[in-house]
Structure formats: C-alpha cells, structure tokens
PDB file of C-alpha atoms in Angstrom:
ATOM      1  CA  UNK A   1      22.165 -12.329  -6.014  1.00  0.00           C
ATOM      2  CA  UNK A   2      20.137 -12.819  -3.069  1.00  0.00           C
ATOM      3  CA  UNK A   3      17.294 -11.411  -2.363  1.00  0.00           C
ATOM      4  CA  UNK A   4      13.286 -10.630  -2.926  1.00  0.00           C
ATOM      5  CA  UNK A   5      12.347 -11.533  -6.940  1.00  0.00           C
ATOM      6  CA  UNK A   6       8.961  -9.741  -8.172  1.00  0.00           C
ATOM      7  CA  UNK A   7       6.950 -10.389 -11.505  1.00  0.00           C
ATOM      8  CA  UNK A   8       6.395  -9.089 -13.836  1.00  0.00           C
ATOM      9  CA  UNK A   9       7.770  -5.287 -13.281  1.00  0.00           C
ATOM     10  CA  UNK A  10       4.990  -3.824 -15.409  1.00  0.00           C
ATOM     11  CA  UNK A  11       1.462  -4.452 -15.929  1.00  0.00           C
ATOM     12  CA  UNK A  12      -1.444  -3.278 -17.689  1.00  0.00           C
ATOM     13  CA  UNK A  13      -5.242  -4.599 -17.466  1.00  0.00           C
ATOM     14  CA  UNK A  14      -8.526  -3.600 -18.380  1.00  0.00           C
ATOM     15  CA  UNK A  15     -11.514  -2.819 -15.784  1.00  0.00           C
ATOM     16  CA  UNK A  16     -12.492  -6.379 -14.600  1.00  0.00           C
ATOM     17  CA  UNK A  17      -9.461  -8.196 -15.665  1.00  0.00           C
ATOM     18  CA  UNK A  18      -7.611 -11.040 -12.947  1.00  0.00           C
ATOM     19  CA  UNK A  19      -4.117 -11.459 -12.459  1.00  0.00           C
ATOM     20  CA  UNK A  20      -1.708 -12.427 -10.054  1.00  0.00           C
ATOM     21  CA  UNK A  21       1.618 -10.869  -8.904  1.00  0.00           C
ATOM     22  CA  UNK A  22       4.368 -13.003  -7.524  1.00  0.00           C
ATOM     23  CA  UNK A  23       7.185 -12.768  -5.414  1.00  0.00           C
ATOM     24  CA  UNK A  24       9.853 -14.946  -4.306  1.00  0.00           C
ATOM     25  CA  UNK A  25      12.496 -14.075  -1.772  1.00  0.00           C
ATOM     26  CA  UNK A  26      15.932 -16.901  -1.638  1.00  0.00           C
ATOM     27  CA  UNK A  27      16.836 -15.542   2.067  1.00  0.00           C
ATOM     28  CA  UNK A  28      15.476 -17.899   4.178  1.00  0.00           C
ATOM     29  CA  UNK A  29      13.173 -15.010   5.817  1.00  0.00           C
ATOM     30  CA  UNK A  30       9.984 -16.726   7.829  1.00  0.00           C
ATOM     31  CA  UNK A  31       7.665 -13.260   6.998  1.00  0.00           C
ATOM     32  CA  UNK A  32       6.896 -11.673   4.124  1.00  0.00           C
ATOM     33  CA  UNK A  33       4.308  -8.918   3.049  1.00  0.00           C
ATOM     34  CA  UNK A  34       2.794  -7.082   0.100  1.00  0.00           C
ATOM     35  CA  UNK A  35       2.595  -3.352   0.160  1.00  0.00           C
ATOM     36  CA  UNK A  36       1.509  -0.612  -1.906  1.00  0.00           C
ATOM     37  CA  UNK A  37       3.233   2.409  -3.130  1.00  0.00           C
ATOM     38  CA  UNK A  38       0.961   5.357  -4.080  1.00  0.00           C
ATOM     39  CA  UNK A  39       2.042   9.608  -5.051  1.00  0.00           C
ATOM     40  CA  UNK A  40       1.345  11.517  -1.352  1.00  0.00           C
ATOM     41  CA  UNK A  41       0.144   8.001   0.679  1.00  0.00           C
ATOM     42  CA  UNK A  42       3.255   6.341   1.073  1.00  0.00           C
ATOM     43  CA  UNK A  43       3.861   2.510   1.342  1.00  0.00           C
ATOM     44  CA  UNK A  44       0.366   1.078   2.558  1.00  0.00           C
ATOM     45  CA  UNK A  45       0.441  -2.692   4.514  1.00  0.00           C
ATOM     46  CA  UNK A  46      -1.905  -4.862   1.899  1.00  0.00           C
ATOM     47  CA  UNK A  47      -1.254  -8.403   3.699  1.00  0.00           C
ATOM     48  CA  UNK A  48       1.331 -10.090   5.577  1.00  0.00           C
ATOM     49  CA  UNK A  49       2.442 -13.416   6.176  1.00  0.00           C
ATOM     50  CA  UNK A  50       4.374 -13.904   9.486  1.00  0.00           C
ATOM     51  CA  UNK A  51       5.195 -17.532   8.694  1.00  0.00           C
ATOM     52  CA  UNK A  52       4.185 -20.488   5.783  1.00  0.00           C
ATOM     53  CA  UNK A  53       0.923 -21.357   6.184  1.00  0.00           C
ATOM     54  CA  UNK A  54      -0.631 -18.160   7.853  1.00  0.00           C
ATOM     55  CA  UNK A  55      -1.571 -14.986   6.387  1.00  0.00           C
ATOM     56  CA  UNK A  56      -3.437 -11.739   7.672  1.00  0.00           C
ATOM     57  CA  UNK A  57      -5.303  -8.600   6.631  1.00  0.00           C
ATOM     58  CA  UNK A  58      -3.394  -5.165   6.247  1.00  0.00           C
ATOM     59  CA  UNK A  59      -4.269  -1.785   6.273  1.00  0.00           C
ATOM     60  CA  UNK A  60      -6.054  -1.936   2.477  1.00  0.00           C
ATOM     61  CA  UNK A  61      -6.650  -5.907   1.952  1.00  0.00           C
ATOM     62  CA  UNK A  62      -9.810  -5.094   0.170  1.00  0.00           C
ATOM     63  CA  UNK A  63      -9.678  -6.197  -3.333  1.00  0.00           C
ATOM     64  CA  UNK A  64      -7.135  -8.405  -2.528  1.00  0.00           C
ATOM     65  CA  UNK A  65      -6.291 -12.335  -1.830  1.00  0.00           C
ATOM     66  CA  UNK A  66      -2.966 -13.881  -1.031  1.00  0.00           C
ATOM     67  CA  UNK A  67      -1.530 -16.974  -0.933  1.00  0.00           C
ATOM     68  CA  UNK A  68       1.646 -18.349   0.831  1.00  0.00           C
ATOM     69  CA  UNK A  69       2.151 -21.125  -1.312  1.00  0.00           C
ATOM     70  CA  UNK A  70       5.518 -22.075   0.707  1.00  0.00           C
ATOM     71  CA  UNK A  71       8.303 -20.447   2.402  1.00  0.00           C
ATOM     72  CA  UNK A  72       9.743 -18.869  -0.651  1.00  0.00           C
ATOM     73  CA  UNK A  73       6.730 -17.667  -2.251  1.00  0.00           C
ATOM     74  CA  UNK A  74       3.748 -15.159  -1.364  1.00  0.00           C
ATOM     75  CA  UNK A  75       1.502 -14.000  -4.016  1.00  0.00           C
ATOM     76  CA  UNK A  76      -0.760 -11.132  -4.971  1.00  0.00           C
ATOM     77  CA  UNK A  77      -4.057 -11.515  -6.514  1.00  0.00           C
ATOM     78  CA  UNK A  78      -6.135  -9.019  -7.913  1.00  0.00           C
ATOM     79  CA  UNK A  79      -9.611 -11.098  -8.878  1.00  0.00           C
ATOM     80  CA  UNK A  80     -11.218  -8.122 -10.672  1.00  0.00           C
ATOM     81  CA  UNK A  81      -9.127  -5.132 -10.747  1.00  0.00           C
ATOM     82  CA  UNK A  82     -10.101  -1.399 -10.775  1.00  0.00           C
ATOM     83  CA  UNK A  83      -8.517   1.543 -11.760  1.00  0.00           C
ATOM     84  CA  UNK A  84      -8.260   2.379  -8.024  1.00  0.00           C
ATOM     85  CA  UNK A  85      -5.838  -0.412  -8.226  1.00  0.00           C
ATOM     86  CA  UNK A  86      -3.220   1.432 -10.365  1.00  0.00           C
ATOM     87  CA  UNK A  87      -0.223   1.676  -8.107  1.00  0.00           C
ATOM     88  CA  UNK A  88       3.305   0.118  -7.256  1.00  0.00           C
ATOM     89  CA  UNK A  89       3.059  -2.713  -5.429  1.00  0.00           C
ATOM     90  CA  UNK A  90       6.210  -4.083  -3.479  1.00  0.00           C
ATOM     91  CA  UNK A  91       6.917  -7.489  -1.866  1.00  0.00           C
ATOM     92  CA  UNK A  92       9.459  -7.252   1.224  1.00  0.00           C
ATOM     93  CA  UNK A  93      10.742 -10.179   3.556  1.00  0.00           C
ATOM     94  CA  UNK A  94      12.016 -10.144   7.061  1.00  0.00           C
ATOM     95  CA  UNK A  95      12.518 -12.484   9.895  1.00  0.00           C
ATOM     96  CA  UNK A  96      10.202 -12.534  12.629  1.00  0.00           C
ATOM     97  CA  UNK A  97      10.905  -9.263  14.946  1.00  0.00           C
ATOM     98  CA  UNK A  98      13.469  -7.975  12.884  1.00  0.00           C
ATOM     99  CA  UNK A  99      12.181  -4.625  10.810  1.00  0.00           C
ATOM    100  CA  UNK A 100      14.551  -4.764   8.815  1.00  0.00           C
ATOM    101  CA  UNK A 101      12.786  -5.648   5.657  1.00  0.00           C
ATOM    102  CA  UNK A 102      14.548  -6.658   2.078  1.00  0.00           C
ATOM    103  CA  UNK A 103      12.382  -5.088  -0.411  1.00  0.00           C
ATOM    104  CA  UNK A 104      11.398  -6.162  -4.346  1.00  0.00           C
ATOM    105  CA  UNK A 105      12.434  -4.297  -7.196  1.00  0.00           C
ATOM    106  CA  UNK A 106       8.456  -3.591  -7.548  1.00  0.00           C
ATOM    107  CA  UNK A 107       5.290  -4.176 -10.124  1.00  0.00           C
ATOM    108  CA  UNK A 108       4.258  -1.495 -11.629  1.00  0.00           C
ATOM    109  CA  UNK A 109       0.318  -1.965 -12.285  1.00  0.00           C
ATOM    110  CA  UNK A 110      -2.254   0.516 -14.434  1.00  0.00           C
ATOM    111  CA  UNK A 111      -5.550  -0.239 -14.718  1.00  0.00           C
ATOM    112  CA  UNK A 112      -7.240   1.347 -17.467  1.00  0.00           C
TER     113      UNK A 112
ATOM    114  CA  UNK B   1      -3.509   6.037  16.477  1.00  0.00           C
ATOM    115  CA  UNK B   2       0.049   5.197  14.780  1.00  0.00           C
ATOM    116  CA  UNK B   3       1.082   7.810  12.469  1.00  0.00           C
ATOM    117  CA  UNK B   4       4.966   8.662  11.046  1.00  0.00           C
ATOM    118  CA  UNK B   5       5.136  12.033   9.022  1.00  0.00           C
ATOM    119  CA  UNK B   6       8.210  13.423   7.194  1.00  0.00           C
ATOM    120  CA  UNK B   7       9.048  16.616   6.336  1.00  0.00           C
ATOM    121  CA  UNK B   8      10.259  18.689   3.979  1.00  0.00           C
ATOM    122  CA  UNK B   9       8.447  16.356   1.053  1.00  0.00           C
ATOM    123  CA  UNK B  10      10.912  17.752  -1.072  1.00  0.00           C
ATOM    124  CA  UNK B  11      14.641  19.258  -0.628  1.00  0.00           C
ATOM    125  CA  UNK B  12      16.451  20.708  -3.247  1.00  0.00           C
ATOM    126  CA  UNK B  13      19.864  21.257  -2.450  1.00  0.00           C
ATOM    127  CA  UNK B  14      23.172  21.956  -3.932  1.00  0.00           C
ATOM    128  CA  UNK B  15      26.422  19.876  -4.066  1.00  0.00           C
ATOM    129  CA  UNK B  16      28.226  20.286  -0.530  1.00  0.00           C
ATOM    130  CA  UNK B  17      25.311  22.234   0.968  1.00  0.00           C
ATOM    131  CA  UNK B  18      24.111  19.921   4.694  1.00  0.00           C
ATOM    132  CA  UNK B  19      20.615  19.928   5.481  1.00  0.00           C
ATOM    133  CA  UNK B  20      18.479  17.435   7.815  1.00  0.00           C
ATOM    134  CA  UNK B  21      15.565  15.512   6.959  1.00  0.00           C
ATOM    135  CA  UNK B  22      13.204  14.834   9.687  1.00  0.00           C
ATOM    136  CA  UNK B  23      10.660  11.918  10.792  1.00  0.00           C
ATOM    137  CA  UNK B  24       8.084  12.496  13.650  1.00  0.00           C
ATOM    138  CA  UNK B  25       6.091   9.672  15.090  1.00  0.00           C
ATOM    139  CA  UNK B  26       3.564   9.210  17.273  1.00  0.00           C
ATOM    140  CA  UNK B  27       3.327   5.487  18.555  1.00  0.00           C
ATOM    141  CA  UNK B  28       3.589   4.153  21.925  1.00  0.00           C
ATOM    142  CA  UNK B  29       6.283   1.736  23.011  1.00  0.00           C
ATOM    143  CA  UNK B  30       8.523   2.513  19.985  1.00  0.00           C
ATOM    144  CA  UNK B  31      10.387  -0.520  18.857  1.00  0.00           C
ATOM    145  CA  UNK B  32      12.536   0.986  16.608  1.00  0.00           C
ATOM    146  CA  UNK B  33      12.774   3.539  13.989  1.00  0.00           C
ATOM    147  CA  UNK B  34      13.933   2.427  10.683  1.00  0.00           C
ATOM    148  CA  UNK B  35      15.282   4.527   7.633  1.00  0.00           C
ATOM    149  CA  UNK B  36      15.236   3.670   3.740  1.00  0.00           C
ATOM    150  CA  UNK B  37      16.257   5.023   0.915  1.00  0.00           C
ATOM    151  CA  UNK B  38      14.265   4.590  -2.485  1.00  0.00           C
ATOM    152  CA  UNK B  39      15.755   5.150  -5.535  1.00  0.00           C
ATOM    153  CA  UNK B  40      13.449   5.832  -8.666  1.00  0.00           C
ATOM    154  CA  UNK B  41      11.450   2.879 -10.225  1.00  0.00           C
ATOM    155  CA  UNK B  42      13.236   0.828  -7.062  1.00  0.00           C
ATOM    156  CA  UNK B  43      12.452  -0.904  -4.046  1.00  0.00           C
ATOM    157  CA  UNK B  44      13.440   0.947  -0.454  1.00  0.00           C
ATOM    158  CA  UNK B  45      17.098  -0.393   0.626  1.00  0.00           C
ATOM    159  CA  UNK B  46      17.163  -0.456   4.536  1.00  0.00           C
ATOM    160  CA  UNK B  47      19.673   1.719   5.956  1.00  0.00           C
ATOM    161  CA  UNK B  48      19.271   2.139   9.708  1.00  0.00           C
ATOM    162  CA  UNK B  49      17.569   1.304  12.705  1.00  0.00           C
ATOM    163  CA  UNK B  50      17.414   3.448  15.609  1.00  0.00           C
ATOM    164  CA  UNK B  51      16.067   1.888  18.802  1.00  0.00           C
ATOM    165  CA  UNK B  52      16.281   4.681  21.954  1.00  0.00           C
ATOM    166  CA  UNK B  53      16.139   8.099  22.653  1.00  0.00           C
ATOM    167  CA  UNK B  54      19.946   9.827  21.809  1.00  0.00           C
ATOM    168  CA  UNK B  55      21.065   6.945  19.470  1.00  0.00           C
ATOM    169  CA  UNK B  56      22.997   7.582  16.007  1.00  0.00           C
ATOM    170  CA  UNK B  57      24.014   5.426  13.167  1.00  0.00           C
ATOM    171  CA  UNK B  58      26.347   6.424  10.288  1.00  0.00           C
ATOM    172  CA  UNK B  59      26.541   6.177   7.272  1.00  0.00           C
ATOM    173  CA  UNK B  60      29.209   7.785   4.747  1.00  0.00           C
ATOM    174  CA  UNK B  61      27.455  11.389   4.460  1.00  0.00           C
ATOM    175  CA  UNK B  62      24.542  10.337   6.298  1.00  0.00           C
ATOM    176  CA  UNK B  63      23.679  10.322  10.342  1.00  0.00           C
ATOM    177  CA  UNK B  64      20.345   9.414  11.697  1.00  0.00           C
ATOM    178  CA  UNK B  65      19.658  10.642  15.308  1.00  0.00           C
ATOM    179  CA  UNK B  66      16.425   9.776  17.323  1.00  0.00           C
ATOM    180  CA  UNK B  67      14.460  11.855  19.895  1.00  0.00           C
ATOM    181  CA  UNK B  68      11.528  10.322  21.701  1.00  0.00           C
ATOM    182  CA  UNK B  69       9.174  11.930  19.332  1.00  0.00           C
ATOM    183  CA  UNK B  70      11.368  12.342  16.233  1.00  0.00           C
ATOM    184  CA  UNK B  71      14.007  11.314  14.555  1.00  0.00           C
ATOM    185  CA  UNK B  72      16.366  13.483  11.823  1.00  0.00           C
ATOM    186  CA  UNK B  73      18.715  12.161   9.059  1.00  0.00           C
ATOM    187  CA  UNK B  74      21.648  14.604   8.790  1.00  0.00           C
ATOM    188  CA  UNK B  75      23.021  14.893   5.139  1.00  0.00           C
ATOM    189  CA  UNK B  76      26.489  16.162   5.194  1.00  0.00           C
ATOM    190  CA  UNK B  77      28.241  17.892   2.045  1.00  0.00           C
ATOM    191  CA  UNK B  78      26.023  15.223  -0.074  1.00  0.00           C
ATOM    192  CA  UNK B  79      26.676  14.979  -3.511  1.00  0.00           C
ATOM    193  CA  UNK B  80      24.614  14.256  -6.362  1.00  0.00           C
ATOM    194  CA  UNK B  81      24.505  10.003  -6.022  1.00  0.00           C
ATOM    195  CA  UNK B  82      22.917  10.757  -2.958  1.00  0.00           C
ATOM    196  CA  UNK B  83      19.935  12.162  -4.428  1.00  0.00           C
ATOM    197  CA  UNK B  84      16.440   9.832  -3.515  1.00  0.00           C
ATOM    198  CA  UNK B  85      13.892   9.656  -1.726  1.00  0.00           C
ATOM    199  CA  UNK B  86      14.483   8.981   1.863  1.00  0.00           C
ATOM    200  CA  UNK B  87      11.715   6.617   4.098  1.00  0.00           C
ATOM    201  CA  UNK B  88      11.281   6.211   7.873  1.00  0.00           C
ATOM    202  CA  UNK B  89       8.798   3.880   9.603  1.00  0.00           C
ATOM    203  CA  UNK B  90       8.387   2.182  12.972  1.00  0.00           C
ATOM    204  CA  UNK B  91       6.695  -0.870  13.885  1.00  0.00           C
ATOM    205  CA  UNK B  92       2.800  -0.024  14.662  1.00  0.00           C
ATOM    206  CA  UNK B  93       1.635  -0.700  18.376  1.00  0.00           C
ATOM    207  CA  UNK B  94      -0.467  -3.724  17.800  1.00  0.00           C
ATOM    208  CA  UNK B  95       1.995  -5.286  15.667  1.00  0.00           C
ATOM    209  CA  UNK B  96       3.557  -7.668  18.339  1.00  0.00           C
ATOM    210  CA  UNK B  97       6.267  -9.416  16.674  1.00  0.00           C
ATOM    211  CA  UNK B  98       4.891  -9.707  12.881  1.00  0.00           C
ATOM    212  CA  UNK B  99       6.882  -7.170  12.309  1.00  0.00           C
ATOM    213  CA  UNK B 100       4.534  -4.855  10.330  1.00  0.00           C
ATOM    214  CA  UNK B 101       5.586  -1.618   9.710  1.00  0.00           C
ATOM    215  CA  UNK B 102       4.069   2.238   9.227  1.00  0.00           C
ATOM    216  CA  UNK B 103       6.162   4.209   6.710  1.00  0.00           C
ATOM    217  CA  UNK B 104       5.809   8.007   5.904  1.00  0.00           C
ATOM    218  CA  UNK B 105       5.363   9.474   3.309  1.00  0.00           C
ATOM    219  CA  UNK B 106       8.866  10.221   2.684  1.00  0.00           C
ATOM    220  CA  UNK B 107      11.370  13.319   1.732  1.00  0.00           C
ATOM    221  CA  UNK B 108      12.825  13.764  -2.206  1.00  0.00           C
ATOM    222  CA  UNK B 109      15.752  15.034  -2.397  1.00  0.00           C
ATOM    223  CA  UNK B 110      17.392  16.462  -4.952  1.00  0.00           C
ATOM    224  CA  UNK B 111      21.247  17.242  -5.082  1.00  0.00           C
ATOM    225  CA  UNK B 112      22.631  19.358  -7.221  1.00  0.00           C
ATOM    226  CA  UNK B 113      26.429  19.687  -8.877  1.00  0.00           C
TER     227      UNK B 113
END
C-alpha cells in the first residue's frame, strides 16, 4: 500500500544513547517533515524538508539532526538522547502547498 | 502569534447522541483549515480542508463548517467506530508555501453503545 513507512515503531534507549529514526514515503511527495506527538502539547514541527536536498529548523529542532538522503527518505537523528526525548514521533509527506499531509504509522521512543 | 486550540479535550458521548467539536484559530491570512482524525497508537488520517468563511465538507456522520475565527466538526448520531481523537491545524503565517502546519491539541472522543 502506498504511503509514509516509519522504523522501527518502538524504541527504548538509555540517557546518552544515538539512534536514528527513518521514514520513507512511495508517493512521489516533494516535502516531508518530522513531528512530535506529546500528552497536552499536541503535534510539535521538529524539521521539514520542502524538497531533496534542503532541510530547515522547526518549532523544537534542538536535539535534533536530519538528513534528506533522497526524495524518498528523511531521517531522524537523536545524537545523545534525553529523557525529555520520550515521545511519539511521526513522519508526514505532502506536496509543496498542499496541507494535506499523509502521515506514518509513528515511533514510539522512551528514554530511560 | 499562530495559535489553534480545540475544545472540549474530551467528549464522552453516547451512541446516536450529536455533539460538535470545535477549533479556534488565530492566524492571519488563513490558508486553510485542515481536520484529522487519530486513531490510538496511529498516525492522523486527513479528512478535510476548509478554505473560506461559510464552507462545509462531509463526511458520512461528520460535517466540518468554518467561521473566520473558528471552525466546528458536527458529529451526527455517531456510533462507536467513530470514536478518536479528532485534529485541526492551519498553515502558520510565515510558512509561505512549505507547507508547515500548527495543529491543536485535539478533542477525544468517546462513543458509547
């Protein structure tokens, strides 16, 4: 089926610990974008790419690096994670100007 | 400064009992409101944009309106499948065409048979 592939769905690292989440999306979309999901904040912009090759800062980028490796594929990386860190992070695509994003099924990450 | 709030947070309500769901925004030169709907351990799943003032979309038991300050999604004799929590967000002002959007905080809703 098409549509936005994230792994792994569930994650658990110790204080410190690197790792990297990916996401692929099989739709042809140009942007794509990493958000988080946290209880009584709501889905929080981490970082955005509006097209391969370019990628800018969200609304909570620190802590965070990215990498649009092509057109497919934008990654998450967490380079030393905190518990502040424990969250649900989704991957959506889009095409430019249209809001109408296709969402991942989600990584669930605790950092203990 | 961009902001989209929903309320109620939560709505408990009973098979066949309608009830609206409402989204208030405060953004200038809206560019669309969009709703989702998030099922547990899921991603959202886009359901409808709204783009001017006195617009509505349908869907089966649902109907989003939009106000120039608000928007409401109208649940009609829902049933129990119908139970998740409901997103809206609009595209923030200085978001030009990247398309980056500001989502509230959402409504849960609970439907019961």
């Amino acid at each position: 089926n098409a549509g936005v592939t994230q792994t792994p769905k569930f994650q658990v690292l110790k204080t410190g610990q690197s790792m990297t989440l990916q996401c692929a999306q099989d739709m042809n979309h140009n942007s794509m974008y990493w958000y988080r999901q946290d209880p009584g904040m709501g889905l929080r912009l981490i970082y955005y790419s509006a097209s391969e090759g370019t990628t800018d800062k969200g609304e909570v980028p620190n802590g965070y690096n990215v990498s649009r490796l092509n057109k497919r594929e934008f990654s998450l990386r967490l380079e030393s994670a905190a518990p502040s860190q424990t969250s649900v992070y989704f991957c959506a695509s889009s095409d430019p100007g249209y809001y109408g994003y296709t969402f991942g099924s989600g990584t669930r990450l605790t950092v203990v | 400064e961009d902001q989209v709030t929903q309320s109620p947070e939560a709505l408990r309500l009973q098979e066949g009992e309608s009830s609206s769901l409402n989204c208030s925004y405060t953004v200038s030169g809206l560019r669309g409101l969009f709703w989702y709907r998030q099922d547990p351990g899921k991603g959202p799943e886009f359901l409808f944009t709204l783009y001017s003032a006195g617009e509505e979309k349908e869907k089966e038991r649902l109907k989003a309106t939009l106000t120039k300050k608000e928007s409401f999604l109208h649940i009609t004799a829902p049933k129990p499948e119908d139970s998740a929590t409901y997103l809206c967000a609009v595209p923030g002002a200085n978001s030009s065409n990247t398309g980056k959007l500001i989502f509230g905080q959402g409504t849960t809703l609970q439907v019961k048979p």
